Coordinates of C-alpha atoms in Angstrom, one line a residue:
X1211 CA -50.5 109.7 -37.1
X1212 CA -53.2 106.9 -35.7
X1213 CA -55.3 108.3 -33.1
X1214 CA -57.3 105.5 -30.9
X1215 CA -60.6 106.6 -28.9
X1216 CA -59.3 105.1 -25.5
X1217 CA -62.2 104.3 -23.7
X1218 CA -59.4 104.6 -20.4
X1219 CA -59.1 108.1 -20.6
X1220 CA -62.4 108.9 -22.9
X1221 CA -60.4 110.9 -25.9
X1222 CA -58.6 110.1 -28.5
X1223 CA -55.4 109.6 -27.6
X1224 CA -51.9 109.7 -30.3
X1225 CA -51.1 105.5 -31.1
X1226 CA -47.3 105.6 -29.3
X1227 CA -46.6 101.5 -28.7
X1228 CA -44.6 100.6 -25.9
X1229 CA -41.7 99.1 -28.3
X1230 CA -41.2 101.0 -31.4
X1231 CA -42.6 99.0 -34.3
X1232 CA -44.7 96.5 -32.2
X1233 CA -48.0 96.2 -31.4
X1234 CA -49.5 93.5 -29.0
X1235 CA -52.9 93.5 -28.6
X1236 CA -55.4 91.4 -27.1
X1237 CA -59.2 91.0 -27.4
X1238 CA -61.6 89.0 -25.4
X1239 CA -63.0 86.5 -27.6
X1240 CA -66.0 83.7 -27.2
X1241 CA -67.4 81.6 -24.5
X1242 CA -67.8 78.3 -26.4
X1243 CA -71.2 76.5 -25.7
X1244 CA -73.1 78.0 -28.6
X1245 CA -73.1 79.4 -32.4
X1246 CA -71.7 82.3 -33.0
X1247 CA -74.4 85.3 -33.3
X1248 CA -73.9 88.8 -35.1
X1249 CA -72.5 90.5 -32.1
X1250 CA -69.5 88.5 -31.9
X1251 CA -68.5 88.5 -35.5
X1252 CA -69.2 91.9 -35.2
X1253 CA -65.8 91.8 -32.6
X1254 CA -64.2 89.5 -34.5
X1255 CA -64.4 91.6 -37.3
X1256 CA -63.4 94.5 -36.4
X1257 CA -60.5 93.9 -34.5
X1258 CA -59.6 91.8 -37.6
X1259 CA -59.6 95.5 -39.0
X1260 CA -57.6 96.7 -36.6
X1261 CA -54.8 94.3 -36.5
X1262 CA -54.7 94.6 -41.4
X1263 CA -54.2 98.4 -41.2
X1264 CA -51.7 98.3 -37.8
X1265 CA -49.8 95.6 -40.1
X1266 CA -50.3 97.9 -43.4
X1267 CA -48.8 101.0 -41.2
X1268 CA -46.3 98.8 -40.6
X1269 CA -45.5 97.2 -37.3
X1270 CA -45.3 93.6 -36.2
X1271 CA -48.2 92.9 -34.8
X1272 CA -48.8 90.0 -31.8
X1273 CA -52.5 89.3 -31.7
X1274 CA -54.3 87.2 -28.9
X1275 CA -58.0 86.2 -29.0
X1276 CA -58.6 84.2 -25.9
X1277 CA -61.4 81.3 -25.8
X1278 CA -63.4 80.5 -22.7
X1279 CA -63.8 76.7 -22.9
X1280 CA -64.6 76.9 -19.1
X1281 CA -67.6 78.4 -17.6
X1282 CA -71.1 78.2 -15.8
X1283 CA -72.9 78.2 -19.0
X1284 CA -70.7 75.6 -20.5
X1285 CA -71.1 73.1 -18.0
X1286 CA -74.8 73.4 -17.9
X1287 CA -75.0 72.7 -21.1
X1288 CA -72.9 70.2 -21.0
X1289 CA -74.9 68.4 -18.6
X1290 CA -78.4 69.4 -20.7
X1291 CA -76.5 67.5 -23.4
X1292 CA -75.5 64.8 -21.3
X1293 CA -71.8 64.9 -22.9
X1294 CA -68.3 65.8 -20.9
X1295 CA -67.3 69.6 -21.7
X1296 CA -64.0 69.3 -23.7
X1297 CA -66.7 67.9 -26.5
X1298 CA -69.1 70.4 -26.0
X1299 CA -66.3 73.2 -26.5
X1300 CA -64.2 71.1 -29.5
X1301 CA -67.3 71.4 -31.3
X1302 CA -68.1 74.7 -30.9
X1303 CA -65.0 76.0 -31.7
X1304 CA -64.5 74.0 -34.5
X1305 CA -67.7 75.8 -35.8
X1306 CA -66.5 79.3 -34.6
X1307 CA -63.4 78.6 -37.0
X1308 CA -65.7 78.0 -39.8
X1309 CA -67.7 81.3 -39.0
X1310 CA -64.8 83.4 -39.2
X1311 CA -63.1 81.9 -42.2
X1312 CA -66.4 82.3 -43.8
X1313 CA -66.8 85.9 -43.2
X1314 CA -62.5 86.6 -44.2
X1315 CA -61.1 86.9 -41.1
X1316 CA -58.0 85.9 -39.9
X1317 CA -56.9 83.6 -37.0
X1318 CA -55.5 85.6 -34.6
X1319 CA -51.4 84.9 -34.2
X1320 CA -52.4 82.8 -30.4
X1321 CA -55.7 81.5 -29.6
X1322 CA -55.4 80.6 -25.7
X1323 CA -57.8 78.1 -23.9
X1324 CA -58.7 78.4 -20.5
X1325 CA -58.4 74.9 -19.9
X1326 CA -54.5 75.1 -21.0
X1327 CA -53.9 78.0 -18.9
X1328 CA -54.3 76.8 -15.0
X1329 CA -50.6 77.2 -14.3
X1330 CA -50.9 81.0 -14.7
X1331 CA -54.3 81.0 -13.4
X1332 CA -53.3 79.1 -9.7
X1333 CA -50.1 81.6 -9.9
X1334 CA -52.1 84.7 -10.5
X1335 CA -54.5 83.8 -7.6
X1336 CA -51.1 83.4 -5.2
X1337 CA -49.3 86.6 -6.3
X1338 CA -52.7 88.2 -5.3
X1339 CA -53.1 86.4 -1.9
X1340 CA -49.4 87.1 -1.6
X1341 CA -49.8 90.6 -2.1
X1342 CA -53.0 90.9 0.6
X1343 CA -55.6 91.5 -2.6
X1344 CA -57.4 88.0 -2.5
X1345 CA -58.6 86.1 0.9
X1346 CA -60.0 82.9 1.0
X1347 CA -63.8 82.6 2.2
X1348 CA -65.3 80.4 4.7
X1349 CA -67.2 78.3 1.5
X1350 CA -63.8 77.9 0.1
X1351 CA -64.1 80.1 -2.7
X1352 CA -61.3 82.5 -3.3
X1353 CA -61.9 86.1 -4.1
X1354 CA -60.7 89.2 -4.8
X1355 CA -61.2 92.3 -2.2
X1356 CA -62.0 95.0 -4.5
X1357 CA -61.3 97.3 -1.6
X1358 CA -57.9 97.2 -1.4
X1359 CA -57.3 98.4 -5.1
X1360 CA -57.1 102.4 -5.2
X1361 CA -58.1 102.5 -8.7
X1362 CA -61.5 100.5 -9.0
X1363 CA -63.6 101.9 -11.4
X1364 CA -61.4 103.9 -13.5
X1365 CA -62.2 102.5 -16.7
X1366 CA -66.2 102.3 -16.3
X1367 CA -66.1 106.0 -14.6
X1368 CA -67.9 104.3 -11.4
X1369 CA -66.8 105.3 -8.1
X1370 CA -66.0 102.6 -5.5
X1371 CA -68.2 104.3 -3.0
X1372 CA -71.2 104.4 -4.9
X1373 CA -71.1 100.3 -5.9
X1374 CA -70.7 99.6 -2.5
X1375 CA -74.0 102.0 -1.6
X1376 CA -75.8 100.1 -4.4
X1377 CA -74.4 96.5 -4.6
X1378 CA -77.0 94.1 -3.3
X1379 CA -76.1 92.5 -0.1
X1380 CA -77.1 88.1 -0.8
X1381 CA -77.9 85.8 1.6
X1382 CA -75.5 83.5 3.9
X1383 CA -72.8 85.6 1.3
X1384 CA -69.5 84.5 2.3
X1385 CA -67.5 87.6 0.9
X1386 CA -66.3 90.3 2.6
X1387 CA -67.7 92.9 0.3
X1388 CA -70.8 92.5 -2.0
X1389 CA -68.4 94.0 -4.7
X1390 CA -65.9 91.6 -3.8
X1391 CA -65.9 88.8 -7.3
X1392 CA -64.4 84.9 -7.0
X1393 CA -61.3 83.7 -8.7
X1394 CA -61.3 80.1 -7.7
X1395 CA -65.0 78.0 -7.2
X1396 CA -65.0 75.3 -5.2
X1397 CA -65.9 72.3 -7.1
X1398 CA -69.3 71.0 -7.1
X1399 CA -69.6 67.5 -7.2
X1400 CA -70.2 66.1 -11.0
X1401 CA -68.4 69.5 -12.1
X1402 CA -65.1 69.4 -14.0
X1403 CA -61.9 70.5 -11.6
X1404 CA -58.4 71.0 -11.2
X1405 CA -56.1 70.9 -8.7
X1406 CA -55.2 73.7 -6.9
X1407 CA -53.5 75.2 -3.2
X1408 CA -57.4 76.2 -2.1
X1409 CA -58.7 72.6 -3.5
X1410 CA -59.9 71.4 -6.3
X1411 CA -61.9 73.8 -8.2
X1412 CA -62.3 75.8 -11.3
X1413 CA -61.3 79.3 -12.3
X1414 CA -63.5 82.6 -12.3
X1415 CA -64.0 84.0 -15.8
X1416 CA -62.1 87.3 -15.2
X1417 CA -58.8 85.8 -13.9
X1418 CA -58.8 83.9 -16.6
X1419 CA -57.9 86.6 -19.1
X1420 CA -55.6 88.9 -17.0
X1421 CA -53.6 85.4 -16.9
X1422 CA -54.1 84.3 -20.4
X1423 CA -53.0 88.2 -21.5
X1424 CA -50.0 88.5 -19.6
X1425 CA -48.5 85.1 -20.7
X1426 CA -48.4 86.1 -24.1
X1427 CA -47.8 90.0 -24.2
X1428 CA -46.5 90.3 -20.9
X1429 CA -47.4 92.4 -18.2
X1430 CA -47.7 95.8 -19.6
X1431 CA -49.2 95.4 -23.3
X1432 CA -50.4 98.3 -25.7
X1433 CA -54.3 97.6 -26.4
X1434 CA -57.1 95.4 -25.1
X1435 CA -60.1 95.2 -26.6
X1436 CA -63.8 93.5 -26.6
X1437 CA -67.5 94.5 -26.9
X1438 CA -68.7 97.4 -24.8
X1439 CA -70.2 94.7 -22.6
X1440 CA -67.2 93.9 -21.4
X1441 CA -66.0 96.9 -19.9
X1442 CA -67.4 96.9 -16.7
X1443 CA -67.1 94.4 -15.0
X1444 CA -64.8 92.3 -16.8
X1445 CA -62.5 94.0 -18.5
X1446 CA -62.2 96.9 -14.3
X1447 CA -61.5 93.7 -12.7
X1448 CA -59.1 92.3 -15.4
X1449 CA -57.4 95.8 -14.3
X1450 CA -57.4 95.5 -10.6
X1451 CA -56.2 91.8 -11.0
X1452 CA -53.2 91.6 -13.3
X1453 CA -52.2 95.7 -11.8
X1454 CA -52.6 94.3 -8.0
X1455 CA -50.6 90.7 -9.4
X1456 CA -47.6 92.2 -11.0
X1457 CA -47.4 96.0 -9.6
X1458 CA -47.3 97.2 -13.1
X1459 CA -49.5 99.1 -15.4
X1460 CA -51.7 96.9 -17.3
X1461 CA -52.7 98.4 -20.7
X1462 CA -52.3 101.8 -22.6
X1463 CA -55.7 101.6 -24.8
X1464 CA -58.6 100.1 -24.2
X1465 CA -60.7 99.9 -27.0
X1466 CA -64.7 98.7 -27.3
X1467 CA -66.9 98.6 -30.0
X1468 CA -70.7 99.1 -29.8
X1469 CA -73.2 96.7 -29.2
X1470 CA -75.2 95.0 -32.0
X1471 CA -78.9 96.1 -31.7
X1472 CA -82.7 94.1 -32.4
X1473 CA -85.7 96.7 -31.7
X1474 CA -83.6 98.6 -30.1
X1475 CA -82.5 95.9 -27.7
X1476 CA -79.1 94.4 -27.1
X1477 CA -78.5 91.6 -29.4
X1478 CA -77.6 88.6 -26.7
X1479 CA -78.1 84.8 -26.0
X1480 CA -80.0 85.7 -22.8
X1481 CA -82.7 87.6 -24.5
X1482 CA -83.3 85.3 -27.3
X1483 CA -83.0 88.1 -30.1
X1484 CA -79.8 86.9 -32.0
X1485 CA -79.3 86.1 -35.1
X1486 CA -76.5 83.3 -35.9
X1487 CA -73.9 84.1 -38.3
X1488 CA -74.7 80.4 -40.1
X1489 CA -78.6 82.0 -40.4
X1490 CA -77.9 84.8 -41.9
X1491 CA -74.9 82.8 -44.1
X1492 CA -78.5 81.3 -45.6
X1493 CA -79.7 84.6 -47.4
X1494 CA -76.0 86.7 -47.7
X1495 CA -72.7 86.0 -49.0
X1496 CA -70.1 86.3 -46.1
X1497 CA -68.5 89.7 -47.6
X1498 CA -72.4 91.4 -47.6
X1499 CA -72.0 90.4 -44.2
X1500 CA -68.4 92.1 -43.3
X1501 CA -69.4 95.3 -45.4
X1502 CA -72.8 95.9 -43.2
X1503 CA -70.2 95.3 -39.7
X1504 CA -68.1 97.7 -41.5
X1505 CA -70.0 100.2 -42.6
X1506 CA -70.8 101.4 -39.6
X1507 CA -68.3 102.9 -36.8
X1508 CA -66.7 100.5 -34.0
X1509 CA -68.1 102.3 -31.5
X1510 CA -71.5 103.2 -32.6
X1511 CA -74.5 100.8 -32.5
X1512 CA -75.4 98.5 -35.4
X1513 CA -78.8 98.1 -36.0
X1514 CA -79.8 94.6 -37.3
X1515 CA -82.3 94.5 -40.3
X1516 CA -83.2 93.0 -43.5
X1517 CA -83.2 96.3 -44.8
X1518 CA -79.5 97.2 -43.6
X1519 CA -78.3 94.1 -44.9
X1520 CA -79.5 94.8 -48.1
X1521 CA -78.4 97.6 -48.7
X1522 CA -74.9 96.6 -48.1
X1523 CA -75.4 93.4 -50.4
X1524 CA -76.4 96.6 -52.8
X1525 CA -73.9 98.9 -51.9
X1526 CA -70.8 96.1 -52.3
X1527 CA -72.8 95.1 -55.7
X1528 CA -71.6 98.9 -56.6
X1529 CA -68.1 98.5 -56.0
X1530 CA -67.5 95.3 -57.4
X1531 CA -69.5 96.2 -60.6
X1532 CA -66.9 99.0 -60.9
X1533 CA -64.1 96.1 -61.1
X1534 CA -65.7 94.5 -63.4
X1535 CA -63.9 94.1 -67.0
X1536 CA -60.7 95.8 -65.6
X1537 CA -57.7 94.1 -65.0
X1538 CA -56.3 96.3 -61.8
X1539 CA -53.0 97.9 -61.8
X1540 CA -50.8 98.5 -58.8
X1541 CA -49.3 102.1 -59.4
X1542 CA -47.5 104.4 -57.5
X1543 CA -48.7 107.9 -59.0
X1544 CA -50.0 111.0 -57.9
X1545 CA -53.7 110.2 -58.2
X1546 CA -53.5 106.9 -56.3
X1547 CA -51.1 108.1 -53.3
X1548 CA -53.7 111.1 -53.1
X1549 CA -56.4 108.2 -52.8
X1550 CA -54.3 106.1 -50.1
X1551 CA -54.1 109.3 -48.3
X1552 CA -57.5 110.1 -48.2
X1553 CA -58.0 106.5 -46.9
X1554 CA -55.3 106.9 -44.3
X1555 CA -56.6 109.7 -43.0
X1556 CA -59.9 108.3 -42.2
X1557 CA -58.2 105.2 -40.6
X1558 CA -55.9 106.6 -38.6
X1559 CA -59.1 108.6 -37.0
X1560 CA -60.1 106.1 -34.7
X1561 CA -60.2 103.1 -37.7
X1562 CA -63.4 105.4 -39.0
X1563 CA -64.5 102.8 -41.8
X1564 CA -67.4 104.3 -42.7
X1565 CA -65.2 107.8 -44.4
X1566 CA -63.1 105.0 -45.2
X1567 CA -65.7 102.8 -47.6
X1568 CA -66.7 106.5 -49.3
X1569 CA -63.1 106.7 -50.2
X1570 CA -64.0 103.4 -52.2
X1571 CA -67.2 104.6 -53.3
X1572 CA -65.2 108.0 -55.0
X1573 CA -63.0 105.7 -56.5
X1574 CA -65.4 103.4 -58.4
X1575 CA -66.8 106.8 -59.6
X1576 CA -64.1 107.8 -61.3
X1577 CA -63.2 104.1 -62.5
X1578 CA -66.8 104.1 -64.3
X1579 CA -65.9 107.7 -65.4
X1580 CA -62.9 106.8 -67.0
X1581 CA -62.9 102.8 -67.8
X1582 CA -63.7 103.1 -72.0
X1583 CA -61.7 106.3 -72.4
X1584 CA -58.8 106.3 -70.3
X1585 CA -58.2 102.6 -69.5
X1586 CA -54.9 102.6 -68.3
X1587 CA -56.0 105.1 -65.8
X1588 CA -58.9 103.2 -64.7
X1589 CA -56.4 100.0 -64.4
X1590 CA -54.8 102.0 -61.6
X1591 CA -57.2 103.4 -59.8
X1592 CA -59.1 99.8 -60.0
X1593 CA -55.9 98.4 -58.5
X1594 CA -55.7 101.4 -55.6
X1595 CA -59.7 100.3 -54.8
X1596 CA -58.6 96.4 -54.3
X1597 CA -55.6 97.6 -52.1
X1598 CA -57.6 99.5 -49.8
X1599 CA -60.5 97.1 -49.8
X1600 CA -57.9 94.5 -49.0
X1601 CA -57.4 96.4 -45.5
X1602 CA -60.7 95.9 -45.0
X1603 CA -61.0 92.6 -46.2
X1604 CA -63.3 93.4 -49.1
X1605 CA -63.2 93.1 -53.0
X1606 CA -60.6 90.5 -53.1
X1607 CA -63.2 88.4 -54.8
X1608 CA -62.8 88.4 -58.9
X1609 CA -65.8 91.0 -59.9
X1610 CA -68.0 88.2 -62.0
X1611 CA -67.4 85.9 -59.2
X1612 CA -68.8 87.5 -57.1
X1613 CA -71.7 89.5 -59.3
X1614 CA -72.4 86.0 -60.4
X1615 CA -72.4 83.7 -57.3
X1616 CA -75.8 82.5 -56.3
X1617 CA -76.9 83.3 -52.5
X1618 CA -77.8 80.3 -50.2
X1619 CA -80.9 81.5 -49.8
X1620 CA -84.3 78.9 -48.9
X1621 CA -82.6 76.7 -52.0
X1622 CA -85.4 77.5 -54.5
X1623 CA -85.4 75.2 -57.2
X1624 CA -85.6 77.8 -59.9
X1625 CA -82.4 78.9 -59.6
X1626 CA -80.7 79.1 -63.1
X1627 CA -76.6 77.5 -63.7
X1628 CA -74.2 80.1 -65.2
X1629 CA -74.4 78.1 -68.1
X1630 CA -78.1 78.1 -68.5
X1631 CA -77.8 82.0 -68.2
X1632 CA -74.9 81.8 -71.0
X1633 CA -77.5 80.0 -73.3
X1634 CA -80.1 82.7 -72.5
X1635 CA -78.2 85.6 -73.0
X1636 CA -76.7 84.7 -76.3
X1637 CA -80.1 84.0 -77.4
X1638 CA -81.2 87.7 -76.3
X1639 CA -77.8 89.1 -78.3
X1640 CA -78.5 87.3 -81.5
X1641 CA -82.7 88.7 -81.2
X1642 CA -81.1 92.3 -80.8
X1643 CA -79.0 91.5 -83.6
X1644 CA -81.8 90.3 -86.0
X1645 CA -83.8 93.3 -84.5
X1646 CA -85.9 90.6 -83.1
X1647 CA -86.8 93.2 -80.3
X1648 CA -90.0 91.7 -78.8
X1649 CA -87.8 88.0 -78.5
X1650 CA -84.9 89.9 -76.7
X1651 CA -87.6 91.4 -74.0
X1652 CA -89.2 88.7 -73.9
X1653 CA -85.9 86.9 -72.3
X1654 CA -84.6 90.2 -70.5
X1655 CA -88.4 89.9 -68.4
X1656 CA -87.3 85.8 -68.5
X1657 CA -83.9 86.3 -66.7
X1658 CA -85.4 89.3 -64.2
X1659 CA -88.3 87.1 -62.8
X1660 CA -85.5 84.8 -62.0
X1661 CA -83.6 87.3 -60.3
X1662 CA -80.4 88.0 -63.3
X1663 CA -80.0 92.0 -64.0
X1664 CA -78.3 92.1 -67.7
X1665 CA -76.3 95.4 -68.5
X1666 CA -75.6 96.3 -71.9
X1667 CA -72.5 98.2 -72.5
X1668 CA -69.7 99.2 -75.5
X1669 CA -68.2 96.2 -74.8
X1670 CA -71.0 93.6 -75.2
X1671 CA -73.5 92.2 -72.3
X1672 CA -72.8 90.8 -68.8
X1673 CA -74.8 89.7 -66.6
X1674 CA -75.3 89.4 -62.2
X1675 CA -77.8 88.0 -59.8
X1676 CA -79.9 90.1 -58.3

C-alpha cells in the first residue's frame, strides 16, 4: 500500500484518494522570465515520477502544473528588455517545453496561466472579502488578514504568535498586520493590468494558485506539491486562502522535495549559483541528467557536481550495457513478479527511487550472469529492467543508441562518426585475427585517446563512447 511523507502532518501517512481510483494532483510549477536551472527540473522531474507509478498502480490521474506568466520579476525584465510581457513569457515557456521534453518528461494533463485565470482570481479575492478574510487598504491594495484564519502556520510548524513577534514592522505600511500578504496590486503606471472591483490591478502570486488549483481539481484535491521553498509562505497562505474562500478543506498531502545544493548553498536565481538545464545539456545526455535527479531521494538534498554527474552518466552506462545484445521479453513468471515486487515496495515507500534504481542495478547483475547461458531467461529479466525503468523514465533508449550517442560537449573537432569507428574496429578484428597483436593495440590506444571503450566478448566486439 503507497505511503506518502506528508509534510502536513510530518509522517508518512497510508495513500487513500478522495474518489476511489483517482488521483488529482497539483504542483507549483515556474515563473517564466528565465531558463530553466537544475532545481526546477529537479520538480519537474520528480513529480513526473510520481504521477508514471500512481498511473502504473493504476488510477486516473488529473495532473496540473501551473505557470506564473505574471509577476514582479517578469515585468522587470520585461522592461530591462524593453519588450511587452506576453513575449517575454511565450518565449520562455516555449523553452521550458523544450527543457522538459529533453530530459523525458511529460506535459502535465493542464498547464494553467495566470494571465487566463483572472475570472477565478477577482472571484477568489470577493468570496474572501465576502467572508471578512481580506480588507481593502488605504493604498488600494487588497490583502489578506492572516489573523482571522485559526490555522496559520500548520503546515510550516510556525505559530501565529511568534511571526507576529518577529515580522518586521515597514514604513508608511498600509496593512493591518505586518503578516498580513496582498492579493490584488494596484497598478503602477506603465505596468500590465486588468480590470477588477478594487481597480485595475494585477494579482498576488499566492492567490493565483489557490485559484488556478481549485478550477481544475476542485476545492478539496488529494496532493499538492512543489520545492521545499515553497512551503512556507506560499504554499500556508495557499491554505488560508482557498480554506477561508470555500469553507472546505484544501488538500490531503502535501508533498516537497529538497532543494538543489552548490557549496552547500541553495541553488537559486537570486544567488547567481545555478546551473541551466541547456548548460549542462552541453556536457550530458538528458537521461544522465534524470538518473542523477533520481538517484537521490525527493526529499533529501541534491548536491550539484561534476563528480555526481558523472557518476550517474557511469552508473546508467552500467545498466544500459546490461541491455545490450538482448532483445527484452515481457514475462509474467515467478522471478520477474518477485523483481516488480521488490520495486513496488521501494515505491510505494514514499516514491524511494534510490532502493528503487538498486532493484535495476540487481537485475542487470543477473542479466550479465545469465545472458550466454540462459538467454531466454535473460530476455525476461531484460524486459522486467525496461518496465521498471520505464516508471522512471529511464532505459527506454535502444542500448547501442545510447552507449553510442556522442555528448554535446565543447564540439571538439576530433570527434569520430559511427562509421569511422566501424572502419576502425574491423581493422582491429582482422589484426587479432592475423595475430597482428601490436596493430590491434595500436588501434585499441587509437580509439581510447578519442574517448571509444571496445569490449570483447563470445559474441564478437562492440564498442561505446566514453
Amino acid at each position: 500500500m503507497l505511503k506518502i511523507y506528508n509534510t502536513l502532518t510530518n509522517q508518512k501517512d497510508t495513500f487513500i484518494p478522495i474518489e476511489p481510483g483517482k488521483v488529482r494532483i497539483y504542483v507549483c510549477g515556474m515563473t517564466v522570465y528565465d531558463f530553466c536551472h537544475l532545481g526546477h527540473a529537479r520538480v519537474m522531474v520528480v513529480f513526473d515520477v510520481v504521477v508514471r507509478y500512481l498511473r502504473a498502480l493504476g488510477y486516473a490521474v488529473t495532473y496540473v502544473r501551473n505557470i506564473t506568466d505574471i509577476d514582479d520579476k517578469i515585468i522587470k525584465r520585461a522592461h530591462e528588455n524593453g519588450e511587452d510581457i506576453h513575449t517575454l513569457t511565450a518565449r520562455f515557456i516555449a523553452i521550458m517545453h523544450e527543457d522538459s521534453d529533453a530530459l523525458g518528461i511529460a506535459r502535465p494533463d493542464i498547464e494553467p496561466k495566470a494571465t487566463e485565470s483572472m475570472e477565478e482570481i477577482i472571484s477568489m479575492i470577493g468570496a474572501l472579502i465576502k467572508n471578512g478574510y481580506a480588507y481593502q487598504a488605504g493604498n488600494g491594495d487588497v490583502y489578506y488578514d492572516v489573523s482571522r484564519f485559526e490555522h496559520y502556520g500548520r503546515l510550516s510548524g510556525r505559530n501565529l504568535a511568534d511571526l507576529q513577534a518577529g515580522a518586521r514592522i515597514e514604513v508608511d505600511e498600509s496593512k493591518h498586520d505586518p503578516l498580513d500578504f496582498v492579493l490584488w496590486k494596484q497598478a503602477k503606471p506603465g505596468d500590465p493590468s486588468w480590470a477588477s472591483p478594487w481597480g485595475a490591478g494585477r494579482p498576488g502570486w499566492h492567490i493565483e494558485c489557490s485559484a488556478m488549483s481549485t478550477r481544475y481539481l476542485g476545492d478539496h484535491f488529494d496532493i499538492h506539491g512543489g520545492g521545499m521553498d515553497l512551503k512556507f509562505p506560499h504554499h500556508e497562505n495557499e491554505i488560508a486562502q482557498s480554506e477561508a474562500a470555500t469553507c472546505k478543506p484544501f488538500v490531503n498531502y502535501w508533498m516537497h522535495n529538497g532543494f538543489v545544493r552548490v557549496d552547500d548553498e541553495k541553488m537559486s536565481k537570486s544567488l547567481g549559483n545555478f546551473f541551466t538545464v541547456r548548460d549542462i545539456l552541453k556536457s550530458y545526455r538528458a537521461e544522465e541528467i534524470r538518473y542523477f535527479i533520481i538517484a537521490s531521494h525527493y526529499r533529501s538534498p541534491l548536491n550539484y557536481s561534476q563528480e555526481h554527474l558523472d557518476n550517474s552518466k557511469a552508473a546508467l552506462t552500467r545498466l544500459y550495457t546490461a541491455l545490450r545484445g538482448i532483445e527484452p521479453l515481457q514475462a509474467n513468471d515467478a522471478e520477474s513478479e518477485r523483481y516488480t515486487a521488490m520495486f513496488n515496495a521501494t515505491m510505494d515507500d514514499d516514491f524511494n527511487t534510490p532502493e528503487a534504481v538498486a532493484v535495476l542495478f540487481e537485475l542487470a547483475r543477473e542479466i550479465n550472469k545469465c545472458r550466454v547461458q540462459e538467454p531466454e531467461r535473460a530476455r525476461r529479466l531484460a524486459g522486467c529492467l525496461r518496465s521498471m525503468g520505464g516508471l522512471l523514465g529511464l532505459l527506454q533508449a535502444e542500448a547501442d543508441t545510447f552507449l553510442r550517442e556522442s555528448v554535446g560537449g565543447d564540439g571538439a573537432e576530433d570527434t569520430l562518426s559511427d562509421g569511422d569507428i566501424d572502419v576502425l574496429v574491423a581493422s582491429r578484428v582482422a589484426a587479432r585475427g592475423q595475430k597482428n597483436w601490436a596493430e590491434a593495440d595500436r588501434i585499441r590506444n587509437e580509439l581510447e585517446q578519442r574517448g571509444i571503450v571496445l569490449e570483447d566478448g563470445t559474441s564478437g566486439t562492440t564498442w561505446r563512447r566514453a
